[in-house]
JSON list of C-alpha atoms in Angstrom, two decimals:
[
{"chain": "A", "resi": 3, "resn": "MET", "atom": "CA", "xyz": [-0.01, 16.93, -14.38]},
{"chain": "A", "resi": 4, "resn": "LEU", "atom": "CA", "xyz": [3.67, 15.41, -14.32]},
{"chain": "A", "resi": 5, "resn": "GLY", "atom": "CA", "xyz": [6.65, 17.42, -12.94]},
{"chain": "A", "resi": 6, "resn": "SER", "atom": "CA", "xyz": [9.76, 18.28, -14.49]},
{"chain": "A", "resi": 7, "resn": "SER", "atom": "CA", "xyz": [10.67, 17.43, -18.26]},
{"chain": "A", "resi": 8, "resn": "GLU", "atom": "CA", "xyz": [13.35, 15.05, -16.99]},
{"chain": "A", "resi": 9, "resn": "MET", "atom": "CA", "xyz": [10.61, 13.23, -14.73]},
{"chain": "A", "resi": 10, "resn": "ARG", "atom": "CA", "xyz": [8.26, 12.81, -17.62]},
{"chain": "A", "resi": 11, "resn": "ARG", "atom": "CA", "xyz": [10.93, 11.46, -19.79]},
{"chain": "A", "resi": 12, "resn": "GLN", "atom": "CA", "xyz": [11.81, 8.95, -17.03]},
{"chain": "A", "resi": 13, "resn": "LEU", "atom": "CA", "xyz": [8.27, 7.87, -16.73]},
{"chain": "A", "resi": 14, "resn": "LEU", "atom": "CA", "xyz": [8.10, 7.20, -20.64]},
{"chain": "A", "resi": 15, "resn": "ARG", "atom": "CA", "xyz": [11.26, 5.42, -20.69]},
{"chain": "A", "resi": 16, "resn": "SER", "atom": "CA", "xyz": [10.17, 3.24, -17.81]},
{"chain": "A", "resi": 17, "resn": "SER", "atom": "CA", "xyz": [8.36, 1.25, -20.60]},
{"chain": "A", "resi": 18, "resn": "ALA", "atom": "CA", "xyz": [10.80, -1.14, -22.54]},
{"chain": "A", "resi": 19, "resn": "LEU", "atom": "CA", "xyz": [9.35, 0.05, -25.82]},
{"chain": "A", "resi": 20, "resn": "PHE", "atom": "CA", "xyz": [10.35, 3.72, -25.22]},
{"chain": "A", "resi": 21, "resn": "SER", "atom": "CA", "xyz": [13.48, 3.05, -23.27]},
{"chain": "A", "resi": 22, "resn": "HIS", "atom": "CA", "xyz": [16.00, 4.00, -25.97]},
{"chain": "A", "resi": 23, "resn": "LEU", "atom": "CA", "xyz": [14.41, 7.19, -26.95]},
{"chain": "A", "resi": 24, "resn": "GLY", "atom": "CA", "xyz": [16.52, 10.39, -26.98]},
{"chain": "A", "resi": 25, "resn": "ASP", "atom": "CA", "xyz": [15.44, 13.43, -25.26]},
{"chain": "A", "resi": 26, "resn": "LYS", "atom": "CA", "xyz": [14.13, 14.85, -28.56]},
{"chain": "A", "resi": 27, "resn": "GLU", "atom": "CA", "xyz": [11.98, 11.90, -29.47]},
{"chain": "A", "resi": 28, "resn": "ALA", "atom": "CA", "xyz": [10.69, 11.44, -25.87]},
{"chain": "A", "resi": 29, "resn": "ASP", "atom": "CA", "xyz": [9.63, 15.12, -25.75]},
{"chain": "A", "resi": 30, "resn": "ALA", "atom": "CA", "xyz": [7.73, 14.81, -29.01]},
{"chain": "A", "resi": 31, "resn": "ILE", "atom": "CA", "xyz": [5.62, 12.09, -27.73]},
{"chain": "A", "resi": 32, "resn": "LEU", "atom": "CA", "xyz": [5.08, 13.60, -24.33]},
{"chain": "A", "resi": 33, "resn": "ALA", "atom": "CA", "xyz": [4.08, 16.97, -26.00]},
{"chain": "A", "resi": 34, "resn": "GLU", "atom": "CA", "xyz": [0.87, 15.04, -27.12]},
{"chain": "A", "resi": 35, "resn": "ALA", "atom": "CA", "xyz": [0.53, 12.29, -24.70]},
{"chain": "A", "resi": 36, "resn": "ARG", "atom": "CA", "xyz": [-1.46, 12.81, -21.56]},
{"chain": "A", "resi": 37, "resn": "VAL", "atom": "CA", "xyz": [-1.45, 11.21, -18.18]},
{"chain": "A", "resi": 38, "resn": "VAL", "atom": "CA", "xyz": [-4.97, 9.59, -17.03]},
{"chain": "A", "resi": 39, "resn": "ASN", "atom": "CA", "xyz": [-5.89, 8.22, -13.62]},
{"chain": "A", "resi": 40, "resn": "TYR", "atom": "CA", "xyz": [-8.41, 5.36, -13.27]},
{"chain": "A", "resi": 41, "resn": "ALA", "atom": "CA", "xyz": [-10.02, 3.95, -9.99]},
{"chain": "A", "resi": 42, "resn": "GLU", "atom": "CA", "xyz": [-9.90, 0.42, -9.05]},
{"chain": "A", "resi": 43, "resn": "GLY", "atom": "CA", "xyz": [-12.63, -1.39, -10.99]},
{"chain": "A", "resi": 44, "resn": "GLU", "atom": "CA", "xyz": [-12.91, 1.40, -13.45]},
{"chain": "A", "resi": 45, "resn": "HIS", "atom": "CA", "xyz": [-13.48, 0.64, -17.07]},
{"chain": "A", "resi": 46, "resn": "ILE", "atom": "CA", "xyz": [-10.35, 1.81, -19.41]},
{"chain": "A", "resi": 47, "resn": "PHE", "atom": "CA", "xyz": [-11.90, 0.70, -22.67]},
{"chain": "A", "resi": 48, "resn": "ALA", "atom": "CA", "xyz": [-14.21, -1.81, -24.02]},
{"chain": "A", "resi": 49, "resn": "LYS", "atom": "CA", "xyz": [-13.93, -4.30, -26.81]},
{"chain": "A", "resi": 50, "resn": "GLY", "atom": "CA", "xyz": [-15.04, -2.70, -30.14]},
{"chain": "A", "resi": 51, "resn": "ASP", "atom": "CA", "xyz": [-14.04, 0.68, -28.94]},
{"chain": "A", "resi": 52, "resn": "PRO", "atom": "CA", "xyz": [-11.82, 2.78, -31.52]},
{"chain": "A", "resi": 53, "resn": "GLY", "atom": "CA", "xyz": [-8.26, 2.05, -31.26]},
{"chain": "A", "resi": 54, "resn": "ASN", "atom": "CA", "xyz": [-6.92, 5.48, -31.42]},
{"chain": "A", "resi": 55, "resn": "SER", "atom": "CA", "xyz": [-4.24, 5.27, -28.60]},
{"chain": "A", "resi": 56, "resn": "MET", "atom": "CA", "xyz": [-1.65, 3.10, -27.00]},
{"chain": "A", "resi": 57, "resn": "MET", "atom": "CA", "xyz": [-1.22, 3.03, -23.24]},
{"chain": "A", "resi": 58, "resn": "ALA", "atom": "CA", "xyz": [1.87, 2.55, -20.80]},
{"chain": "A", "resi": 59, "resn": "VAL", "atom": "CA", "xyz": [1.20, 1.74, -17.12]},
{"chain": "A", "resi": 60, "resn": "LEU", "atom": "CA", "xyz": [3.04, 4.35, -14.87]},
{"chain": "A", "resi": 61, "resn": "LYS", "atom": "CA", "xyz": [1.33, 2.77, -11.66]},
{"chain": "A", "resi": 62, "resn": "GLY", "atom": "CA", "xyz": [-0.98, 0.10, -10.74]},
{"chain": "A", "resi": 63, "resn": "ARG", "atom": "CA", "xyz": [-2.28, -3.05, -12.74]},
{"chain": "A", "resi": 64, "resn": "VAL", "atom": "CA", "xyz": [-4.52, -3.39, -15.74]},
{"chain": "A", "resi": 65, "resn": "VAL", "atom": "CA", "xyz": [-6.54, -6.37, -16.31]},
{"chain": "A", "resi": 66, "resn": "ILE", "atom": "CA", "xyz": [-7.21, -7.35, -20.11]},
{"chain": "A", "resi": 67, "resn": "SER", "atom": "CA", "xyz": [-10.31, -9.66, -20.58]},
{"chain": "A", "resi": 68, "resn": "ASN", "atom": "CA", "xyz": [-12.81, -10.98, -22.90]},
{"chain": "A", "resi": 69, "resn": "PRO", "atom": "CA", "xyz": [-16.36, -12.03, -22.15]},
{"chain": "A", "resi": 70, "resn": "SER", "atom": "CA", "xyz": [-16.78, -15.88, -22.38]},
{"chain": "A", "resi": 71, "resn": "LEU", "atom": "CA", "xyz": [-19.92, -17.77, -23.81]},
{"chain": "A", "resi": 72, "resn": "ASP", "atom": "CA", "xyz": [-21.50, -18.16, -20.45]},
{"chain": "A", "resi": 73, "resn": "GLY", "atom": "CA", "xyz": [-21.16, -14.38, -19.67]},
{"chain": "A", "resi": 74, "resn": "ARG", "atom": "CA", "xyz": [-18.24, -14.63, -17.33]},
{"chain": "A", "resi": 75, "resn": "GLN", "atom": "CA", "xyz": [-15.21, -12.47, -18.05]},
{"chain": "A", "resi": 76, "resn": "LEU", "atom": "CA", "xyz": [-11.91, -14.63, -19.30]},
{"chain": "A", "resi": 77, "resn": "VAL", "atom": "CA", "xyz": [-8.82, -12.66, -18.22]},
{"chain": "A", "resi": 78, "resn": "VAL", "atom": "CA", "xyz": [-6.32, -12.66, -20.92]},
{"chain": "A", "resi": 79, "resn": "THR", "atom": "CA", "xyz": [-3.29, -11.07, -19.06]},
{"chain": "A", "resi": 80, "resn": "ILE", "atom": "CA", "xyz": [-2.48, -8.56, -16.46]},
{"chain": "A", "resi": 81, "resn": "PHE", "atom": "CA", "xyz": [-0.25, -5.56, -17.09]},
{"chain": "A", "resi": 82, "resn": "ARG", "atom": "CA", "xyz": [1.94, -3.91, -14.58]},
{"chain": "A", "resi": 83, "resn": "GLU", "atom": "CA", "xyz": [3.99, -0.66, -14.31]},
{"chain": "A", "resi": 84, "resn": "SER", "atom": "CA", "xyz": [6.34, -0.12, -17.33]},
{"chain": "A", "resi": 85, "resn": "ASP", "atom": "CA", "xyz": [4.08, -2.50, -19.54]},
{"chain": "A", "resi": 86, "resn": "VAL", "atom": "CA", "xyz": [2.48, -1.04, -22.70]},
{"chain": "A", "resi": 87, "resn": "PHE", "atom": "CA", "xyz": [-0.84, -2.18, -24.26]},
{"chain": "A", "resi": 88, "resn": "GLY", "atom": "CA", "xyz": [-3.55, -1.35, -26.62]},
{"chain": "A", "resi": 89, "resn": "GLU", "atom": "CA", "xyz": [-0.83, -1.41, -29.46]},
{"chain": "A", "resi": 90, "resn": "ILE", "atom": "CA", "xyz": [-2.53, -3.93, -31.77]},
{"chain": "A", "resi": 91, "resn": "ALA", "atom": "CA", "xyz": [-5.55, -1.71, -32.44]},
{"chain": "A", "resi": 92, "resn": "LEU", "atom": "CA", "xyz": [-3.39, 1.39, -32.74]},
{"chain": "A", "resi": 93, "resn": "LEU", "atom": "CA", "xyz": [-1.31, -0.01, -35.33]},
{"chain": "A", "resi": 94, "resn": "ASP", "atom": "CA", "xyz": [-4.00, -1.48, -37.66]},
{"chain": "A", "resi": 95, "resn": "GLY", "atom": "CA", "xyz": [-6.48, 1.36, -36.81]},
{"chain": "A", "resi": 96, "resn": "LYS", "atom": "CA", "xyz": [-9.24, -0.99, -36.08]},
{"chain": "A", "resi": 97, "resn": "GLU", "atom": "CA", "xyz": [-11.40, -1.50, -33.02]},
{"chain": "A", "resi": 98, "resn": "ARG", "atom": "CA", "xyz": [-10.24, -2.86, -29.63]},
{"chain": "A", "resi": 99, "resn": "SER", "atom": "CA", "xyz": [-9.77, -6.66, -29.49]},
{"chain": "A", "resi": 100, "resn": "ALA", "atom": "CA", "xyz": [-10.48, -6.94, -25.71]},
{"chain": "A", "resi": 101, "resn": "ASP", "atom": "CA", "xyz": [-11.71, -4.98, -22.69]},
{"chain": "A", "resi": 102, "resn": "ALA", "atom": "CA", "xyz": [-9.39, -3.27, -20.33]},
{"chain": "A", "resi": 103, "resn": "SER", "atom": "CA", "xyz": [-10.05, -2.46, -16.65]},
{"chain": "A", "resi": 104, "resn": "ALA", "atom": "CA", "xyz": [-8.01, -1.10, -13.68]},
{"chain": "A", "resi": 105, "resn": "ALA", "atom": "CA", "xyz": [-7.29, -3.84, -11.20]},
{"chain": "A", "resi": 106, "resn": "THR", "atom": "CA", "xyz": [-6.02, -1.15, -8.73]},
{"chain": "A", "resi": 107, "resn": "ASP", "atom": "CA", "xyz": [-5.83, 2.44, -8.71]},
{"chain": "A", "resi": 108, "resn": "CYS", "atom": "CA", "xyz": [-3.81, 3.20, -12.07]},
{"chain": "A", "resi": 109, "resn": "GLU", "atom": "CA", "xyz": [-2.13, 6.02, -13.66]},
{"chain": "A", "resi": 110, "resn": "LEU", "atom": "CA", "xyz": [-1.61, 5.68, -17.33]},
{"chain": "A", "resi": 111, "resn": "LEU", "atom": "CA", "xyz": [0.40, 7.64, -20.08]},
{"chain": "A", "resi": 112, "resn": "VAL", "atom": "CA", "xyz": [-1.82, 7.60, -23.07]},
{"chain": "A", "resi": 113, "resn": "VAL", "atom": "CA", "xyz": [-0.02, 8.06, -26.43]},
{"chain": "A", "resi": 114, "resn": "PRO", "atom": "CA", "xyz": [-2.23, 9.08, -29.43]},
{"chain": "A", "resi": 115, "resn": "ARG", "atom": "CA", "xyz": [-2.12, 7.04, -32.57]},
{"chain": "A", "resi": 116, "resn": "ARG", "atom": "CA", "xyz": [-0.81, 9.69, -34.71]},
{"chain": "A", "resi": 117, "resn": "SER", "atom": "CA", "xyz": [2.16, 10.60, -32.54]},
{"chain": "A", "resi": 118, "resn": "LEU", "atom": "CA", "xyz": [3.47, 7.18, -32.24]},
{"chain": "A", "resi": 119, "resn": "LEU", "atom": "CA", "xyz": [2.96, 6.37, -36.15]},
{"chain": "A", "resi": 120, "resn": "ARG", "atom": "CA", "xyz": [4.98, 9.46, -37.02]},
{"chain": "A", "resi": 121, "resn": "LEU", "atom": "CA", "xyz": [7.69, 8.33, -34.49]},
{"chain": "A", "resi": 122, "resn": "LEU", "atom": "CA", "xyz": [7.62, 5.03, -35.96]},
{"chain": "A", "resi": 123, "resn": "GLY", "atom": "CA", "xyz": [8.26, 6.61, -39.46]},
{"chain": "A", "resi": 124, "resn": "GLN", "atom": "CA", "xyz": [11.10, 8.68, -38.27]},
{"chain": "A", "resi": 125, "resn": "GLN", "atom": "CA", "xyz": [12.75, 5.95, -36.22]},
{"chain": "A", "resi": 126, "resn": "PRO", "atom": "CA", "xyz": [12.37, 2.50, -38.15]},
{"chain": "A", "resi": 127, "resn": "GLU", "atom": "CA", "xyz": [14.53, 0.93, -35.43]},
{"chain": "A", "resi": 128, "resn": "LEU", "atom": "CA", "xyz": [11.76, 1.53, -32.83]},
{"chain": "A", "resi": 129, "resn": "CYS", "atom": "CA", "xyz": [9.51, -0.94, -35.12]},
{"chain": "A", "resi": 130, "resn": "ILE", "atom": "CA", "xyz": [11.93, -3.55, -33.97]},
{"chain": "A", "resi": 131, "resn": "GLU", "atom": "CA", "xyz": [11.28, -2.74, -30.33]},
{"chain": "A", "resi": 132, "resn": "LEU", "atom": "CA", "xyz": [7.47, -2.92, -31.05]},
{"chain": "A", "resi": 133, "resn": "LEU", "atom": "CA", "xyz": [7.94, -6.31, -32.95]},
{"chain": "A", "resi": 134, "resn": "VAL", "atom": "CA", "xyz": [9.66, -7.81, -29.76]},
{"chain": "A", "resi": 135, "resn": "VAL", "atom": "CA", "xyz": [6.74, -6.42, -27.65]},
{"chain": "A", "resi": 136, "resn": "LEU", "atom": "CA", "xyz": [4.25, -8.17, -29.90]},
{"chain": "A", "resi": 137, "resn": "CYS", "atom": "CA", "xyz": [6.06, -11.48, -30.15]},
{"chain": "A", "resi": 138, "resn": "GLU", "atom": "CA", "xyz": [6.21, -11.67, -26.40]},
{"chain": "A", "resi": 139, "resn": "ARG", "atom": "CA", "xyz": [2.44, -11.09, -26.25]},
{"chain": "A", "resi": 140, "resn": "LEU", "atom": "CA", "xyz": [2.00, -13.75, -29.02]},
{"chain": "A", "resi": 141, "resn": "ARG", "atom": "CA", "xyz": [4.20, -16.21, -27.21]},
{"chain": "A", "resi": 142, "resn": "ARG", "atom": "CA", "xyz": [2.31, -15.65, -23.86]},
{"chain": "A", "resi": 143, "resn": "THR", "atom": "CA", "xyz": [-1.10, -16.06, -25.62]},
{"chain": "A", "resi": 144, "resn": "ASN", "atom": "CA", "xyz": [0.00, -19.40, -27.13]},
{"chain": "A", "resi": 145, "resn": "GLU", "atom": "CA", "xyz": [1.12, -20.66, -23.96]},
{"chain": "A", "resi": 146, "resn": "GLN", "atom": "CA", "xyz": [-2.12, -19.76, -22.35]},
{"chain": "A", "resi": 147, "resn": "VAL", "atom": "CA", "xyz": [-4.04, -21.64, -24.93]},
{"chain": "A", "resi": 148, "resn": "GLU", "atom": "CA", "xyz": [-1.87, -24.77, -24.54]},
{"chain": "A", "resi": 149, "resn": "ASP", "atom": "CA", "xyz": [-2.33, -24.54, -20.82]},
{"chain": "A", "resi": 150, "resn": "PHE", "atom": "CA", "xyz": [-6.10, -24.55, -21.13]},
{"chain": "A", "resi": 151, "resn": "ALA", "atom": "CA", "xyz": [-5.99, -27.56, -23.59]},
{"chain": "A", "resi": 152, "resn": "PHE", "atom": "CA", "xyz": [-3.50, -29.70, -21.58]},
{"chain": "A", "resi": 153, "resn": "LEU", "atom": "CA", "xyz": [-3.27, -28.73, -18.07]},
{"chain": "A", "resi": 154, "resn": "ASP", "atom": "CA", "xyz": [-6.01, -29.34, -15.34]},
{"chain": "A", "resi": 155, "resn": "LEU", "atom": "CA", "xyz": [-7.21, -26.78, -13.06]},
{"chain": "A", "resi": 156, "resn": "GLU", "atom": "CA", "xyz": [-4.76, -27.29, -10.31]},
{"chain": "A", "resi": 157, "resn": "ALA", "atom": "CA", "xyz": [-1.87, -27.06, -12.59]},
{"chain": "A", "resi": 158, "resn": "ARG", "atom": "CA", "xyz": [-3.10, -23.87, -14.21]},
{"chain": "A", "resi": 159, "resn": "ILE", "atom": "CA", "xyz": [-3.55, -22.24, -10.94]},
{"chain": "A", "resi": 160, "resn": "ALA", "atom": "CA", "xyz": [0.07, -23.23, -9.77]},
{"chain": "A", "resi": 161, "resn": "LYS", "atom": "CA", "xyz": [1.58, -22.21, -13.11]},
{"chain": "A", "resi": 162, "resn": "THR", "atom": "CA", "xyz": [-0.33, -18.88, -13.03]},
{"chain": "A", "resi": 163, "resn": "LEU", "atom": "CA", "xyz": [0.81, -18.16, -9.37]},
{"chain": "A", "resi": 164, "resn": "LEU", "atom": "CA", "xyz": [4.42, -18.69, -10.40]},
{"chain": "A", "resi": 165, "resn": "ARG", "atom": "CA", "xyz": [4.16, -16.42, -13.52]},
{"chain": "A", "resi": 166, "resn": "LEU", "atom": "CA", "xyz": [2.61, -13.68, -11.30]},
{"chain": "A", "resi": 167, "resn": "THR", "atom": "CA", "xyz": [5.28, -14.10, -8.76]},
{"chain": "A", "resi": 168, "resn": "ARG", "atom": "CA", "xyz": [7.92, -13.71, -11.44]},
{"chain": "A", "resi": 169, "resn": "ASP", "atom": "CA", "xyz": [6.29, -10.58, -12.97]},
{"chain": "A", "resi": 170, "resn": "GLU", "atom": "CA", "xyz": [5.93, -8.87, -9.59]},
{"chain": "A", "resi": 171, "resn": "LYS", "atom": "CA", "xyz": [8.78, -6.24, -9.34]},
{"chain": "A", "resi": 172, "resn": "GLY", "atom": "CA", "xyz": [11.25, -6.98, -6.72]},
{"chain": "A", "resi": 173, "resn": "ALA", "atom": "CA", "xyz": [10.28, -10.67, -6.47]},
{"chain": "A", "resi": 174, "resn": "SER", "atom": "CA", "xyz": [12.90, -13.07, -5.42]},
{"chain": "A", "resi": 175, "resn": "SER", "atom": "CA", "xyz": [13.31, -16.82, -4.86]},
{"chain": "A", "resi": 176, "resn": "THR", "atom": "CA", "xyz": [12.76, -16.53, -1.16]},
{"chain": "A", "resi": 177, "resn": "SER", "atom": "CA", "xyz": [10.19, -18.78, 0.83]},
{"chain": "A", "resi": 178, "resn": "ARG", "atom": "CA", "xyz": [7.78, -15.99, 1.30]},
{"chain": "A", "resi": 179, "resn": "LEU", "atom": "CA", "xyz": [6.40, -14.28, -1.75]},
{"chain": "A", "resi": 180, "resn": "GLY", "atom": "CA", "xyz": [3.06, -12.33, -1.63]},
{"chain": "A", "resi": 181, "resn": "LEU", "atom": "CA", "xyz": [0.82, -11.82, -4.52]},
{"chain": "A", "resi": 182, "resn": "LYS", "atom": "CA", "xyz": [-2.28, -9.41, -3.97]},
{"chain": "A", "resi": 183, "resn": "ILE", "atom": "CA", "xyz": [-4.91, -11.05, -6.25]},
{"chain": "A", "resi": 184, "resn": "SER", "atom": "CA", "xyz": [-8.42, -11.96, -5.26]},
{"chain": "A", "resi": 185, "resn": "GLN", "atom": "CA", "xyz": [-9.71, -15.60, -5.60]},
{"chain": "A", "resi": 186, "resn": "ARG", "atom": "CA", "xyz": [-12.16, -14.42, -8.03]},
{"chain": "A", "resi": 187, "resn": "ALA", "atom": "CA", "xyz": [-9.57, -12.64, -10.35]},
{"chain": "A", "resi": 188, "resn": "LEU", "atom": "CA", "xyz": [-7.33, -15.72, -10.13]},
{"chain": "A", "resi": 189, "resn": "GLY", "atom": "CA", "xyz": [-10.27, -17.98, -11.23]},
{"chain": "A", "resi": 190, "resn": "GLU", "atom": "CA", "xyz": [-10.94, -15.46, -14.02]},
{"chain": "A", "resi": 191, "resn": "LEU", "atom": "CA", "xyz": [-7.46, -15.56, -15.21]},
{"chain": "A", "resi": 192, "resn": "VAL", "atom": "CA", "xyz": [-7.13, -19.52, -15.04]},
{"chain": "A", "resi": 193, "resn": "GLY", "atom": "CA", "xyz": [-10.61, -20.25, -16.35]},
{"chain": "A", "resi": 194, "resn": "GLY", "atom": "CA", "xyz": [-12.21, -21.86, -13.25]},
{"chain": "A", "resi": 195, "resn": "SER", "atom": "CA", "xyz": [-14.90, -20.76, -10.70]},
{"chain": "A", "resi": 196, "resn": "ARG", "atom": "CA", "xyz": [-14.32, -19.01, -7.64]},
{"chain": "A", "resi": 197, "resn": "GLU", "atom": "CA", "xyz": [-15.25, -22.00, -5.83]},
{"chain": "A", "resi": 198, "resn": "SER", "atom": "CA", "xyz": [-13.03, -24.33, -7.65]},
{"chain": "A", "resi": 199, "resn": "VAL", "atom": "CA", "xyz": [-10.15, -22.28, -7.26]},
{"chain": "A", "resi": 200, "resn": "ASN", "atom": "CA", "xyz": [-10.94, -21.73, -3.53]},
{"chain": "A", "resi": 201, "resn": "LYS", "atom": "CA", "xyz": [-10.92, -25.39, -2.98]},
{"chain": "A", "resi": 202, "resn": "HIS", "atom": "CA", "xyz": [-7.45, -25.94, -4.40]},
{"chain": "A", "resi": 203, "resn": "LEU", "atom": "CA", "xyz": [-6.19, -22.98, -2.56]},
{"chain": "A", "resi": 204, "resn": "GLN", "atom": "CA", "xyz": [-7.52, -24.33, 0.82]},
{"chain": "A", "resi": 205, "resn": "ASP", "atom": "CA", "xyz": [-5.92, -27.44, 0.05]},
{"chain": "A", "resi": 206, "resn": "TRP", "atom": "CA", "xyz": [-2.55, -25.78, -0.43]},
{"chain": "A", "resi": 207, "resn": "LYS", "atom": "CA", "xyz": [-3.19, -23.95, 2.47]},
{"chain": "A", "resi": 208, "resn": "ARG", "atom": "CA", "xyz": [-3.53, -26.83, 4.70]},
{"chain": "A", "resi": 209, "resn": "SER", "atom": "CA", "xyz": [-0.59, -28.23, 3.35]},
{"chain": "A", "resi": 210, "resn": "GLY", "atom": "CA", "xyz": [1.59, -25.07, 4.00]},
{"chain": "A", "resi": 211, "resn": "ILE", "atom": "CA", "xyz": [2.31, -24.19, 0.60]},
{"chain": "A", "resi": 212, "resn": "ILE", "atom": "CA", "xyz": [0.47, -20.97, 0.72]},
{"chain": "A", "resi": 213, "resn": "ALA", "atom": "CA", "xyz": [-1.19, -18.54, 3.28]},
{"chain": "A", "resi": 214, "resn": "ILE", "atom": "CA", "xyz": [-4.15, -16.34, 2.56]},
{"chain": "A", "resi": 215, "resn": "GLU", "atom": "CA", "xyz": [-3.81, -12.96, 4.15]},
{"chain": "A", "resi": 216, "resn": "LYS", "atom": "CA", "xyz": [-6.13, -9.98, 3.53]},
{"chain": "A", "resi": 217, "resn": "GLY", "atom": "CA", "xyz": [-6.75, -10.61, -0.17]},
{"chain": "A", "resi": 218, "resn": "SER", "atom": "CA", "xyz": [-3.27, -11.61, -0.87]},
{"chain": "A", "resi": 219, "resn": "ILE", "atom": "CA", "xyz": [-1.85, -15.13, -1.58]},
{"chain": "A", "resi": 220, "resn": "LEU", "atom": "CA", "xyz": [1.36, -15.73, 0.10]},
{"chain": "A", "resi": 221, "resn": "ILE", "atom": "CA", "xyz": [3.70, -18.33, -1.35]},
{"chain": "A", "resi": 222, "resn": "ARG", "atom": "CA", "xyz": [5.34, -20.15, 1.56]},
{"chain": "A", "resi": 223, "resn": "ASP", "atom": "CA", "xyz": [6.64, -23.31, -0.28]},
{"chain": "A", "resi": 224, "resn": "LEU", "atom": "CA", "xyz": [7.86, -22.10, -3.90]},
{"chain": "A", "resi": 225, "resn": "GLU", "atom": "CA", "xyz": [9.37, -25.63, -4.65]},
{"chain": "A", "resi": 226, "resn": "ALA", "atom": "CA", "xyz": [6.20, -27.44, -3.87]},
{"chain": "A", "resi": 227, "resn": "LEU", "atom": "CA", "xyz": [4.02, -25.01, -6.05]},
{"chain": "A", "resi": 228, "resn": "THR", "atom": "CA", "xyz": [6.49, -25.46, -8.83]},
{"chain": "A", "resi": 229, "resn": "ASP", "atom": "CA", "xyz": [6.01, -29.48, -8.55]},
{"chain": "A", "resi": 230, "resn": "LEU", "atom": "CA", "xyz": [2.20, -28.81, -8.90]},
{"chain": "A", "resi": 231, "resn": "ALA", "atom": "CA", "xyz": [2.85, -26.80, -12.06]}
]
């Protein structure tokens, strides 16, 4: 259960999509929404499931992935606090287009389809906010396709680490930036085997570009990593 009404509104408004809602509109969504907790590694939904809700990440990280032809999971993206996901199936009413699972212990706000569609009908300007979210998602997908087509694995790893660094809340341009991500998860994100990713990371570690500490990758030389990307 969430606490006071104001706390519930603040959690909802932490998402860019809902940041401009008034109290009345926020309360209307919250009256039908629910907060669900997922343990690390737990499935949230699977490709093909009914798309009857949209979710906002209140705490933790969510991995969106699709199975590849050889049976491995291809990570499409990772969502963090204040991000929304599941909006495509929610809008067209069709099946989920990918798998979602908890990368860490997560707390999600689940907004029913009927509630959001009703709000979009009442506030057409919110449709523009949703279009911005969808366009940003499409741009990132297009960039990822281009990276797989034109960049080698080393460049993809470097570029992905830089993007994850930018996405991390509180990240700055200091010389020490930590990312909590396993080598397996990184491999799934860049389309490489754990062994291949590990080889490049170890090379960078010996060169002083990164350090590997307790499941985290610590970036020590941001400029050198940028050059590799």
